[in-house]
Each structure stands twice: as C-alpha cells, then as structure tokens.
Short mmCIF file of C-alpha atoms in Angstrom, two decimals:
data_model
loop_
_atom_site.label_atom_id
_atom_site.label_comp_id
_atom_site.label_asym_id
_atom_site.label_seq_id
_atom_site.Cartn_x
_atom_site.Cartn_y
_atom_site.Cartn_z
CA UNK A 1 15.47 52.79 -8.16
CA UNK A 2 14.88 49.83 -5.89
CA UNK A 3 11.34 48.66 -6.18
CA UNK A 4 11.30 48.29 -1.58
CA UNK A 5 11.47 52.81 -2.01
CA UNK A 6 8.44 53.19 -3.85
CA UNK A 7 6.23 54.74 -1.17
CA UNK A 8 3.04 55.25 -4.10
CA UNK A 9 2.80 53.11 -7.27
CA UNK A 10 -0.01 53.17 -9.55
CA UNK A 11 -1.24 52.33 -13.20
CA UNK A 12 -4.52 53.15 -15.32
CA UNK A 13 -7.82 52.19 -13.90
CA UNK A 14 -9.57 49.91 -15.68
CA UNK A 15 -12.23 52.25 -15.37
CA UNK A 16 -10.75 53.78 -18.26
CA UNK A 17 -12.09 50.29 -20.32
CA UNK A 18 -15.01 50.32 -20.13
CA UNK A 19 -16.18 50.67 -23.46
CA UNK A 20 -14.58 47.48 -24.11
CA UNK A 21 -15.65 45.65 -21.28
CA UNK A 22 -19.13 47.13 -22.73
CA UNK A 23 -18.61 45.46 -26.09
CA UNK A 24 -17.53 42.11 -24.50
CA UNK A 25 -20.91 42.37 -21.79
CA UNK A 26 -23.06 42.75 -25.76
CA UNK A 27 -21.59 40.34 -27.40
CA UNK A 28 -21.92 37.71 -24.67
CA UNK A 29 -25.48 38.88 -23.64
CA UNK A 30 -26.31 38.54 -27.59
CA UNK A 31 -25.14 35.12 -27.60
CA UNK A 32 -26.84 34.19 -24.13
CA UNK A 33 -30.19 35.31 -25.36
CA UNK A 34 -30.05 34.00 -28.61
CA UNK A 35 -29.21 30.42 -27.03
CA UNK A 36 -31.80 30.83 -24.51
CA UNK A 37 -34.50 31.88 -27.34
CA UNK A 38 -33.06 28.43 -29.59
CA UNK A 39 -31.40 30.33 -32.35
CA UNK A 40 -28.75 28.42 -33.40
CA UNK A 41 -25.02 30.08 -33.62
CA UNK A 42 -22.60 27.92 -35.38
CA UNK A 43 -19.57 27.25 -34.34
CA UNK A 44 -16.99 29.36 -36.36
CA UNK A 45 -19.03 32.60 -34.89
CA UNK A 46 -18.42 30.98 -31.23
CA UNK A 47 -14.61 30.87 -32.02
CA UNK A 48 -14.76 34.21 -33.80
CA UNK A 49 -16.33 36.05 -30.92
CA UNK A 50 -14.40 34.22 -28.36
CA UNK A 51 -11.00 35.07 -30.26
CA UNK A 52 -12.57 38.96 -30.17
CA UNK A 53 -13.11 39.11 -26.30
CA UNK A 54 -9.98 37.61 -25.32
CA UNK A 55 -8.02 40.04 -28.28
CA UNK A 56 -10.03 42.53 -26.26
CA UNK A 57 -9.23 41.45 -22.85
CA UNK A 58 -5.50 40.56 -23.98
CA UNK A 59 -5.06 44.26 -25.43
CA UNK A 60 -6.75 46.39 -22.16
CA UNK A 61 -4.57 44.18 -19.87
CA UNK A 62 -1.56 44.73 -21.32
CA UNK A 63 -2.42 48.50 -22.41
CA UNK A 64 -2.86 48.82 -18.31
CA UNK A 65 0.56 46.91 -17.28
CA UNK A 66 2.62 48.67 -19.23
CA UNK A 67 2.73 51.69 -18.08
CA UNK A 68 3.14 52.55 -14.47
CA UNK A 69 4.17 55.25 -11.91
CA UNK A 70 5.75 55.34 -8.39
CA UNK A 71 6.84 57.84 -5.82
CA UNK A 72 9.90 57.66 -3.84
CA UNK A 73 11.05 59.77 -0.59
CA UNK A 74 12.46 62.09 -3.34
CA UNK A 75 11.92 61.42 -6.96
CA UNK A 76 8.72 60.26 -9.25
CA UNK A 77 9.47 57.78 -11.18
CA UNK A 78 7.64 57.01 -14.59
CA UNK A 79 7.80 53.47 -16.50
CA UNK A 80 6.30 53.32 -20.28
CA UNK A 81 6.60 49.91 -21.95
CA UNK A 82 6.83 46.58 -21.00
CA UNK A 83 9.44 44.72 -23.29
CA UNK A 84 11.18 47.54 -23.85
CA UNK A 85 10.96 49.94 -21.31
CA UNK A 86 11.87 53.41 -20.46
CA UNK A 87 12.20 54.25 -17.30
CA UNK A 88 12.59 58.13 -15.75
CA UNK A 89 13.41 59.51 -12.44
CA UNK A 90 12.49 63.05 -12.10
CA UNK A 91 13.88 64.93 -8.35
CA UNK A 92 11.26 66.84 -6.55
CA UNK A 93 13.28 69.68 -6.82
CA UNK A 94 12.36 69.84 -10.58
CA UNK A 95 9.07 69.54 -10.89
CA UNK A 96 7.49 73.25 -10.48
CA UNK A 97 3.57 72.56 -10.79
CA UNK A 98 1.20 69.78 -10.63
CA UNK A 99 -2.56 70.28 -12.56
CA UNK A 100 -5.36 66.78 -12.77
CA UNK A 101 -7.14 66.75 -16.03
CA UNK A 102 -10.73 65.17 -15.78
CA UNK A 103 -13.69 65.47 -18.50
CA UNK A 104 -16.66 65.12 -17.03
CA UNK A 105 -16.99 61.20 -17.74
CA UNK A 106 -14.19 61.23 -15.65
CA UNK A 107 -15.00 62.71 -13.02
CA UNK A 108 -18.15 61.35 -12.33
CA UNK A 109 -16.12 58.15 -12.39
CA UNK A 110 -13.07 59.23 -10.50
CA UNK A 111 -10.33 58.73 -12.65
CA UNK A 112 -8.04 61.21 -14.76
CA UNK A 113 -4.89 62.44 -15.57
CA UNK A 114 -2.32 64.05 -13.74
CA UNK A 115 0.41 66.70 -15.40
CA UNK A 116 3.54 66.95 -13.79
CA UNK A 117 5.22 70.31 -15.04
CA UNK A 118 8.80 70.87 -15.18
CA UNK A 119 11.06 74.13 -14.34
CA UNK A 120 13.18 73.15 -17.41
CA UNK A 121 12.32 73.36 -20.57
CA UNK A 122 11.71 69.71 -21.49
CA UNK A 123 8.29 67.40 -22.10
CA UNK A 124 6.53 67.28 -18.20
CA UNK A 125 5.31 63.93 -17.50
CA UNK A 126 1.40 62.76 -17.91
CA UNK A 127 0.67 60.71 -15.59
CA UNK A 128 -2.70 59.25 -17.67
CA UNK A 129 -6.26 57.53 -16.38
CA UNK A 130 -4.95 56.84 -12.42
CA UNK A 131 -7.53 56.22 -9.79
CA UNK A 132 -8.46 59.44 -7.75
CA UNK A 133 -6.04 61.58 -9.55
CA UNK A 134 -6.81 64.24 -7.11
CA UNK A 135 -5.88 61.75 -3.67
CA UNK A 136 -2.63 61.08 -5.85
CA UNK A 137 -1.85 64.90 -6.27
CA UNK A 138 -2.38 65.51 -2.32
CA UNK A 139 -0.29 62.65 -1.58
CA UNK A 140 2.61 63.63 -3.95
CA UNK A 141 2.24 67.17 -2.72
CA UNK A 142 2.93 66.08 1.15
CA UNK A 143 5.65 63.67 0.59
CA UNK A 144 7.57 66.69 -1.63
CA UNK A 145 6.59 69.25 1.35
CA UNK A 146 8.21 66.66 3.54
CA UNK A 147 11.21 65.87 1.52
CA UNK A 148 11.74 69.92 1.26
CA UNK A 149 11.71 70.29 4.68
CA UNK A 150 13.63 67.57 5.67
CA UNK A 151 16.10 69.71 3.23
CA UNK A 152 15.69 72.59 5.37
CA UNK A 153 16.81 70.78 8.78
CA UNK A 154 19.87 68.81 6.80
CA UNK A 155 18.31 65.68 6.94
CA UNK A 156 19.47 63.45 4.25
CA UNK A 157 17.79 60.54 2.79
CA UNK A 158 20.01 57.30 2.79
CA UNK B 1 6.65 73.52 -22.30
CA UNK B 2 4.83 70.86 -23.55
CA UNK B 3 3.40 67.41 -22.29
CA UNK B 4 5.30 64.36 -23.58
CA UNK B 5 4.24 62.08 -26.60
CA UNK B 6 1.22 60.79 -24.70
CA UNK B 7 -0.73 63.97 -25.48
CA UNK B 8 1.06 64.98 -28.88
CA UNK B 9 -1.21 64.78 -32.11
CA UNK B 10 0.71 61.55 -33.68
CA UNK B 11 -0.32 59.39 -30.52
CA UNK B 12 -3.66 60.99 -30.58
CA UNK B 13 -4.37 60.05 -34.19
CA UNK B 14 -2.90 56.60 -33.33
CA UNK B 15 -5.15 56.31 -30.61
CA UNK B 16 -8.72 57.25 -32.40
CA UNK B 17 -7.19 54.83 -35.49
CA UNK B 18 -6.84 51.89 -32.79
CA UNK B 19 -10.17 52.34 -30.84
CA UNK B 20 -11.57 52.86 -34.86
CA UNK B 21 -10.66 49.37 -35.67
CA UNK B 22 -11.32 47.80 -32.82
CA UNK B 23 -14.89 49.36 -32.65
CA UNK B 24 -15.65 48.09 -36.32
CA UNK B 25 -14.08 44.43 -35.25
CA UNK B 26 -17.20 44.92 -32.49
CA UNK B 27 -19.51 45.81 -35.11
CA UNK B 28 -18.61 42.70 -37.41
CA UNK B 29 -18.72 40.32 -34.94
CA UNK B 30 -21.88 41.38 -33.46
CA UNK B 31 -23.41 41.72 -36.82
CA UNK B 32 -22.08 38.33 -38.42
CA UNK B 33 -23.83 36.95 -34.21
CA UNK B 34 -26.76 38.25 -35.76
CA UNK B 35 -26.93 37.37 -39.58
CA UNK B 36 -25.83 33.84 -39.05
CA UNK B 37 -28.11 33.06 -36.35
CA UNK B 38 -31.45 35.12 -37.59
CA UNK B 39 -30.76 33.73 -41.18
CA UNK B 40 -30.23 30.15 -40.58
CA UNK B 41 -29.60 29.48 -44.22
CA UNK B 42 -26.84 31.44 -44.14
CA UNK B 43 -22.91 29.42 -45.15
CA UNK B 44 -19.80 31.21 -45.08
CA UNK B 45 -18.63 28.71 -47.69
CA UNK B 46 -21.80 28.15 -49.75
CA UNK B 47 -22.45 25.21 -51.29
CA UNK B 48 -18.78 24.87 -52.87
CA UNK B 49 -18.10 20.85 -52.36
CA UNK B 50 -21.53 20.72 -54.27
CA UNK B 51 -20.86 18.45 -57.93
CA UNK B 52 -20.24 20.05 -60.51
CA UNK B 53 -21.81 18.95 -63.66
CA UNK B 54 -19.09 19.35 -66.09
CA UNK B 55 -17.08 17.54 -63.87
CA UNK B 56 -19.26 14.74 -62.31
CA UNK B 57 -21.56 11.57 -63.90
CA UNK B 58 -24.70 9.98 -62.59
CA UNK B 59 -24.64 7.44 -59.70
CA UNK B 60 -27.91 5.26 -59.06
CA UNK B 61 -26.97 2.75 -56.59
CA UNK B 62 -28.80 0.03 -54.09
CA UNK B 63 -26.22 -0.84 -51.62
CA UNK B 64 -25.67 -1.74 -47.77
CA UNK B 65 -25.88 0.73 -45.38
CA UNK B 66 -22.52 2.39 -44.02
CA UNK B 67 -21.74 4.21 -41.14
CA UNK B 68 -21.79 8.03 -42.04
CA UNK B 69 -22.48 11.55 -40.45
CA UNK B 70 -24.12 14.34 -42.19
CA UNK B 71 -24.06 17.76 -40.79
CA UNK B 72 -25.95 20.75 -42.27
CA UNK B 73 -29.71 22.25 -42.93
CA UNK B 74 -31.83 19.98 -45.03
CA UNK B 75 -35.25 21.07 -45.44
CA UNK B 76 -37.47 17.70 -44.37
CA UNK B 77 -35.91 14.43 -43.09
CA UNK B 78 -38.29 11.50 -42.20
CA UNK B 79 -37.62 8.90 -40.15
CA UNK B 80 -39.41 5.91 -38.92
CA UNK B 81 -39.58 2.82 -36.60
CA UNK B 82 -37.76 4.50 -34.11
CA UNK B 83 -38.61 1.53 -31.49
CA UNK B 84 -38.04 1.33 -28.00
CA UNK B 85 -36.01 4.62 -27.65
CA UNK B 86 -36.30 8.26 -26.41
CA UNK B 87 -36.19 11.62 -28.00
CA UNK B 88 -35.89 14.71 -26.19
CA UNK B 89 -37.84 17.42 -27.66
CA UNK B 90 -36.30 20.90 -26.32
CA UNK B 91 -36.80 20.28 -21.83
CA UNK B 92 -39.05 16.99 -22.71
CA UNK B 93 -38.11 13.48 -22.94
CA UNK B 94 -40.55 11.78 -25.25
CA UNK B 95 -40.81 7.93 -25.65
CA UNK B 96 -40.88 6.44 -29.06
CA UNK B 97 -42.41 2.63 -28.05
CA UNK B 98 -44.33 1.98 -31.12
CA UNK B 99 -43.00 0.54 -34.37
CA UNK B 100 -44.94 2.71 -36.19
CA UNK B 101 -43.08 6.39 -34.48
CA UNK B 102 -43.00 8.40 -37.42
CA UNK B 103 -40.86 11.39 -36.95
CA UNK B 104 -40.74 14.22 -39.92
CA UNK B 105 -38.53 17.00 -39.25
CA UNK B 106 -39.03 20.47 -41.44
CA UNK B 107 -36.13 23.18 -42.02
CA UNK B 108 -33.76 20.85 -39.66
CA UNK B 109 -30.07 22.14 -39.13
CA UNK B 110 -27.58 19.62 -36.91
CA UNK B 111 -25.95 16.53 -37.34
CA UNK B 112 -27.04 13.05 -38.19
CA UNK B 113 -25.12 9.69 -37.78
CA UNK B 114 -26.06 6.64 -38.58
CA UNK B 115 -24.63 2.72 -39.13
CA UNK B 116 -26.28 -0.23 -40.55
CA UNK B 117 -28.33 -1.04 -37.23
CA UNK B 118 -29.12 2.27 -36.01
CA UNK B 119 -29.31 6.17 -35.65
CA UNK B 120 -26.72 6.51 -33.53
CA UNK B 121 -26.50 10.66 -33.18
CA UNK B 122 -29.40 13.23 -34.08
CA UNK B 123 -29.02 16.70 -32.61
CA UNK B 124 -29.94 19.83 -33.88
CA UNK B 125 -32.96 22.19 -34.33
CA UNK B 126 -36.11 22.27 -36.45
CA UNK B 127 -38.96 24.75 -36.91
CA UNK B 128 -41.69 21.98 -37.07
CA UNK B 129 -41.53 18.31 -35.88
CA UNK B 130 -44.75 15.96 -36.84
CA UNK B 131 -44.90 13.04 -34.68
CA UNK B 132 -46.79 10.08 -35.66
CA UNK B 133 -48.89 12.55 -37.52
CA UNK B 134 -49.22 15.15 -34.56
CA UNK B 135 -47.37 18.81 -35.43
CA UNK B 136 -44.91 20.09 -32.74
CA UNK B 137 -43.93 24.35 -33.21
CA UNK B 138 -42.55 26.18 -30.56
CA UNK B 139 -44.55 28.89 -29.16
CA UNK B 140 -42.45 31.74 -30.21
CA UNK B 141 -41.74 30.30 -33.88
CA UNK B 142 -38.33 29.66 -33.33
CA UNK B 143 -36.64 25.84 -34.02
CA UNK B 144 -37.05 23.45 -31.27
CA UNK B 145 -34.25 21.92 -30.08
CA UNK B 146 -34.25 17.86 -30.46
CA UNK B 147 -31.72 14.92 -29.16
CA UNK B 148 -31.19 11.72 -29.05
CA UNK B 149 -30.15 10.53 -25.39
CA UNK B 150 -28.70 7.23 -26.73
CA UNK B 151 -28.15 5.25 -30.25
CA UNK B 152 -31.25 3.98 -31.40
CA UNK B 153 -32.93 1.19 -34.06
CA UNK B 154 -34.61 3.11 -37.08
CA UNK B 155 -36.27 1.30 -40.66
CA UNK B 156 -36.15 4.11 -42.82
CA UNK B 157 -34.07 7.76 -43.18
CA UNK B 158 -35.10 9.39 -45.98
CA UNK B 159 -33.91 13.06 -47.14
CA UNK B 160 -36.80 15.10 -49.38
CA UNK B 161 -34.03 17.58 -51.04
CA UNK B 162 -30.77 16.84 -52.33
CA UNK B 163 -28.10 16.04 -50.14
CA UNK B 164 -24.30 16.55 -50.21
CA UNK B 165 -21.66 13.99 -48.76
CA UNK B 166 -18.37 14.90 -49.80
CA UNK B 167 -16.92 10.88 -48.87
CA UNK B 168 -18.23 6.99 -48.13
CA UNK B 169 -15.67 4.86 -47.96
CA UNK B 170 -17.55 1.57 -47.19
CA UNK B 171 -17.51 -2.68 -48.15
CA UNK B 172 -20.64 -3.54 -49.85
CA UNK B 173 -22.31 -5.11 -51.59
CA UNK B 174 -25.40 -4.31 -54.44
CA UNK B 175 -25.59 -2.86 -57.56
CA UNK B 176 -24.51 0.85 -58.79
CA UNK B 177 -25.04 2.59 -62.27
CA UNK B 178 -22.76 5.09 -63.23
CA UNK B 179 -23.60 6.51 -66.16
CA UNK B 180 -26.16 3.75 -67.44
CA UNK B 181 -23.23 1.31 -67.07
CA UNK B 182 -24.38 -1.19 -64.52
CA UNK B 183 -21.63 -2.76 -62.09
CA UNK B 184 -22.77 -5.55 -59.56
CA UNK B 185 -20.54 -5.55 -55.95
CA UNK B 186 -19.91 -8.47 -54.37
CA UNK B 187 -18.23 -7.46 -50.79
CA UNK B 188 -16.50 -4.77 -52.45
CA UNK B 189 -14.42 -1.61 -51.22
CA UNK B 190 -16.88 1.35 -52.51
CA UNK B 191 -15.42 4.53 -52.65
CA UNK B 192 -17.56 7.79 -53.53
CA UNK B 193 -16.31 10.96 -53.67
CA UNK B 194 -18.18 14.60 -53.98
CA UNK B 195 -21.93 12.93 -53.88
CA UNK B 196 -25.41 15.32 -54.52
CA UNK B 197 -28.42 13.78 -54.77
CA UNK B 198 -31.38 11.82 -53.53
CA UNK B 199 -30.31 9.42 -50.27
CA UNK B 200 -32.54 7.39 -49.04
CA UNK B 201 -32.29 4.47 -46.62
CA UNK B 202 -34.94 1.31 -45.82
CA UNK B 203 -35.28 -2.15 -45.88
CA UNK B 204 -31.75 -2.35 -44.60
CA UNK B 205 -30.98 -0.78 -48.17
CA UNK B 206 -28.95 2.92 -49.18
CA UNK B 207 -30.57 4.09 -52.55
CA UNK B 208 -28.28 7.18 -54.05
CA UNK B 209 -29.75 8.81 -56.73
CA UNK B 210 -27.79 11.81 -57.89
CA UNK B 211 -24.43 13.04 -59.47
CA UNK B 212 -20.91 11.91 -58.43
CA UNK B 213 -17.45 13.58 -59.18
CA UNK B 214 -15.15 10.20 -58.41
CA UNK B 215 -15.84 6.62 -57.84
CA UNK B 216 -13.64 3.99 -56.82
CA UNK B 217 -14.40 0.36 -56.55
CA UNK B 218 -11.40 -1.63 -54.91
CA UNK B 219 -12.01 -5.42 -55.42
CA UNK B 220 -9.98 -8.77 -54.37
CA UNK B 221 -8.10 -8.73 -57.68
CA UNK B 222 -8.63 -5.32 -59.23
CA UNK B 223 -9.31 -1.37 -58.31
CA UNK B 224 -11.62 0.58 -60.76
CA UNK B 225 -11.26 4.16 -61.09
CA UNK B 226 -14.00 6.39 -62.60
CA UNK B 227 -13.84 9.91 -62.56
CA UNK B 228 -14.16 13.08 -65.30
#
C-alpha cells in the first residue's frame, strides 16, 4: 500500500466537532465579557479553562487523525489508530453494496457516514463523519466501474 | 452481516460515556467562570494559613517598614500622601500632586507592594474609590479597575480588617510584645511567621497588632525562637 496509489484519502470533518468547538467559543466569550464588564477571574480559573480548551482541542484533533481512508486503482483501504494501527485493504471485487448514512444535522451540514458492505460474511467497513459522503460514494463507484472494466479488456494494473 | 466495532453497542456506550464527561468538565468550568468571578469573595482554599488560636500568641509590635506584597480582598485600605505620582483609574490617568491625596479603597481585591520609601505595586479592583473625599463607582456597579503606572512615595497604608501575611523576614529595629513580654530590637533579623491582625503603616513606622504562630529574632550573638 504505497501512500503515491492513493487516488482519494479522507478523514472526519471537523464538522463533526462542533459541539466542542461550541463549548470552547462559551467559555472564551464568558471570559471576554466578564473582563470587558471588570469582573475579576483569578488566575487558577484562567489555567483551568485554558487546560479545558486545549484537552478539548488536543482530543478532537487527534480523534480526527487517527482514523483515515484512501482509495486505490483497486482496493479501499481503511486505517484506525494512530500508535497502534490497523490497517485493511479490501479488493473492489469484494465489496457488493455501498449505502451513506446522514441524520438530518448531517445533512444540512454535509457530512456523514458511508457503509461499505461486503459479499462475505465478515464486519463491512464504516467509513464515519467524511465530507460529502455522497461525492465520496460517486467517486468510489466510478473508479470500481473503471477498474471492472479495465478487467473486462485484460488490462492489468502494475 | 454486520458493521464493524464502530457501530456495535460497546463503542456506542463508550462514546455517550466520553462526550458525558467531557460535557460535565464544560459545565464545571463554565460554572466555577461564573461563581468565582460573580462572587468575588469566593477562595478555593479559604482562609486556611489564617492563625490558629490554640496554636499562635499575641504580637504588638512598632517596627521599620519592610518590603512586602500582599495579595487578596480586604474590605477598606487607606492610603495617603501619595505625592507627585499617577493613578490610573479604569481608561483614566489621574494625578495625585497634593500631599494631602487621600485615597480609600472599599471591597478591594489585587495586590499591594510596598518598601520603606514607597508603594511600589497597587493593582487590582474595587467597588468604590473616595478620593480626597470625592466617591468614584462605576456606572454599572461593578469594581473599577485601578493601577499604579510607576512606584510611588506614600505616608500612611493602613488596613481596616484583619490581615493575613503568612512571612516577613526583615532587619529592624523597634519594639515587639509577644505575649505581654516586651523585647526591644536593635538592627535585628525579625522573623514572623503565620501573622493575622491589625497592620498599619505611618510615620515611617509598621504597627502589627494581632496573633502570630512563630517568631524568630536572629541577633549578632544569639537567635530566639518563640513558637506554641
């Protein structure tokens, strides 16, 4: 799996964050406005809430990077983890439907899942909170039609 | 066929535990924002390096003045002869030119620091400041904010309530009572530990009136210890 044959690679949105991106915007509007109005905050709550938002910032970043997922000319190809990883190349030729999951949150937003079914009898692959899940399926569906036909005419992939 | 651990029940629960405690971490931070700056009185420690009686004696003492900071909320502070010096009062820079500035400052919280010639850091907030007699509130009846742009002379510094200092460590000399047992200093090491009371300073002079958990007096010859 060399990284130059990834035609797609994506991760979560950080669309799919923003409730804590929310909770970092309150508490630094809370302490912005309670400055500007003279209120004193001491400063073991400045350290406190700064420790929170970057704790908060550390743990979306990392929950994003961890996890991504990349197209070849003939396989997907799924990475969980970062330190220890676990990485899984799945052939076109298995994969026998493909299905976006979106609540309504995220659709209006444009973000979602994508489930990649399996003919055999094993867990499919979720491929969770991508940008424009539904661009993603199109583009995964041409690049299999592709690879299938170049299957038909005997061409090979090197 | 099902979908891998992602969507399986475990990873679920795992997932409403982790946005659970992070959610309540938002709610205690935002909350303790809140309470500590709405409720200025409010300490995480309390008043724990405060004496305690059982294991402290009385202090009375006229001594030199040494160089100390204080940091906390003390309920009225008066100053005076703050000469040739500025003070800014929230976006204002006010001029103190007269010898007779008298500058009382209600419900102040902030630091103070101060050496035998002058006042050399005062910052912090109060809800009222009288000036030479004059009252200054903010509009909205929150604390104004108040500086000092640089160090400046001062005659007297004088605290209404009691006031903690949990260490001086100072050469003086004067006269101290510690427990009605009267002990002159001549250019003596005066160490005082764990100090509530009355402080006041003027005429050049630092009156403590109050109770005392250790004292130590290091002279040319001989160290004196006193403690419960």
């Amino acid at each position: 799996m060399e990284k130059s044959r990834y035609l797609i690679k994506v991760r979560r949105s950080r669309k799919n964050y923003l409730t804590a991106y929310l909770m970092i915007s309150i508490i630094v509007g809370t302490l912005l406005v309670l400055n500007y109005y003279n209120y004193s905050i001491t400063p073991k709550v400045l350290i406190l809430s700064s420790l929170f938002i970057f704790f908060l910032l550390s743990y979306t970043e990392y929950h994003r990077i961890k996890d991504w997922w990349a197209i070849t000319d003939h396989s997907l190809v799924q990475s969980r983890g970062l330190l220890s990883k676990n990485v899984r190349e799945i052939d076109f030729s298995s994969i026998s439907d493909l299905d976006v999951d979106q609540p309504i949150l995220k659709r209006i937003l444009n973000f979602g899942n994508v489930n990649v079914r399996l003919f055999l009898n094993e867990t499919s692959i979720s491929i969770t909170d991508i940008n424009q899940p539904e661009d993603f399926i199109k583009e995964l569906q041409s690049i299999i039609s592709l690879n299938k036909r170049k299957k038909e005419h005997g061409i090979g992939t090197l | 066929m099902e979908l891998e651990r992602y969507n399986q029940p475990n990873h679920k629960r795992h997932r409403f535990i982790t946005k659970l405690l992070v959610f309540l971490a938002f709610l205690f931070v935002i909350s303790l924002i809140l309470f500590t700056s709405l409720h200025s009185d409010f300490s995480f420690t309390g008043n724990v390096i405060q004496s305690d009686p059982n294991n402290s004696f009385s202090i009375s003492s006229e001594t030199g003045i040494p160089e100390l900071s204080l940091n906390g909320d003390y309920s009225q502070i008066t100053l005076s002869g703050l000469k040739d010096s500025d003070i800014i009062l929230g976006d204002k820079i006010i001029s103190l030119n007269n010898v007779e500035d008298q500058l009382i400052l209600y419900d102040f919280s902030g630091k103070i620091s101060i050496n035998k010639n002058s006042l050399n850091i005062l910052e912090g907030k109060a809800s009222k400041i009288v000036m030479n007699g004059a009252p200054l509130t903010n509009k909205n009846n929150k604390k104004l904010a108040l500086s000092l742009p640089s160090p400046t002379n001062y005659n007297s510094l004088v605290f209404k309530e009691s006031v903690i200092i949990p260490s001086i460590d100072f050469v003086t000399s004067g006269n101290v009572v510690l427990d009605g047992d009267n002990l002159a200093l001549n250019k003596e090491n005066l160490v005082i530990k764990g100090f509530s009371g009355n402080f006041k300073i003027t005429e050049n002079k630092l009156f403590l009136d109050g109770l005392v958990s250790r004292v130590d007096i290091v002279g040319k010859t001989k160290t004196i210890s006193i403690s419960k």
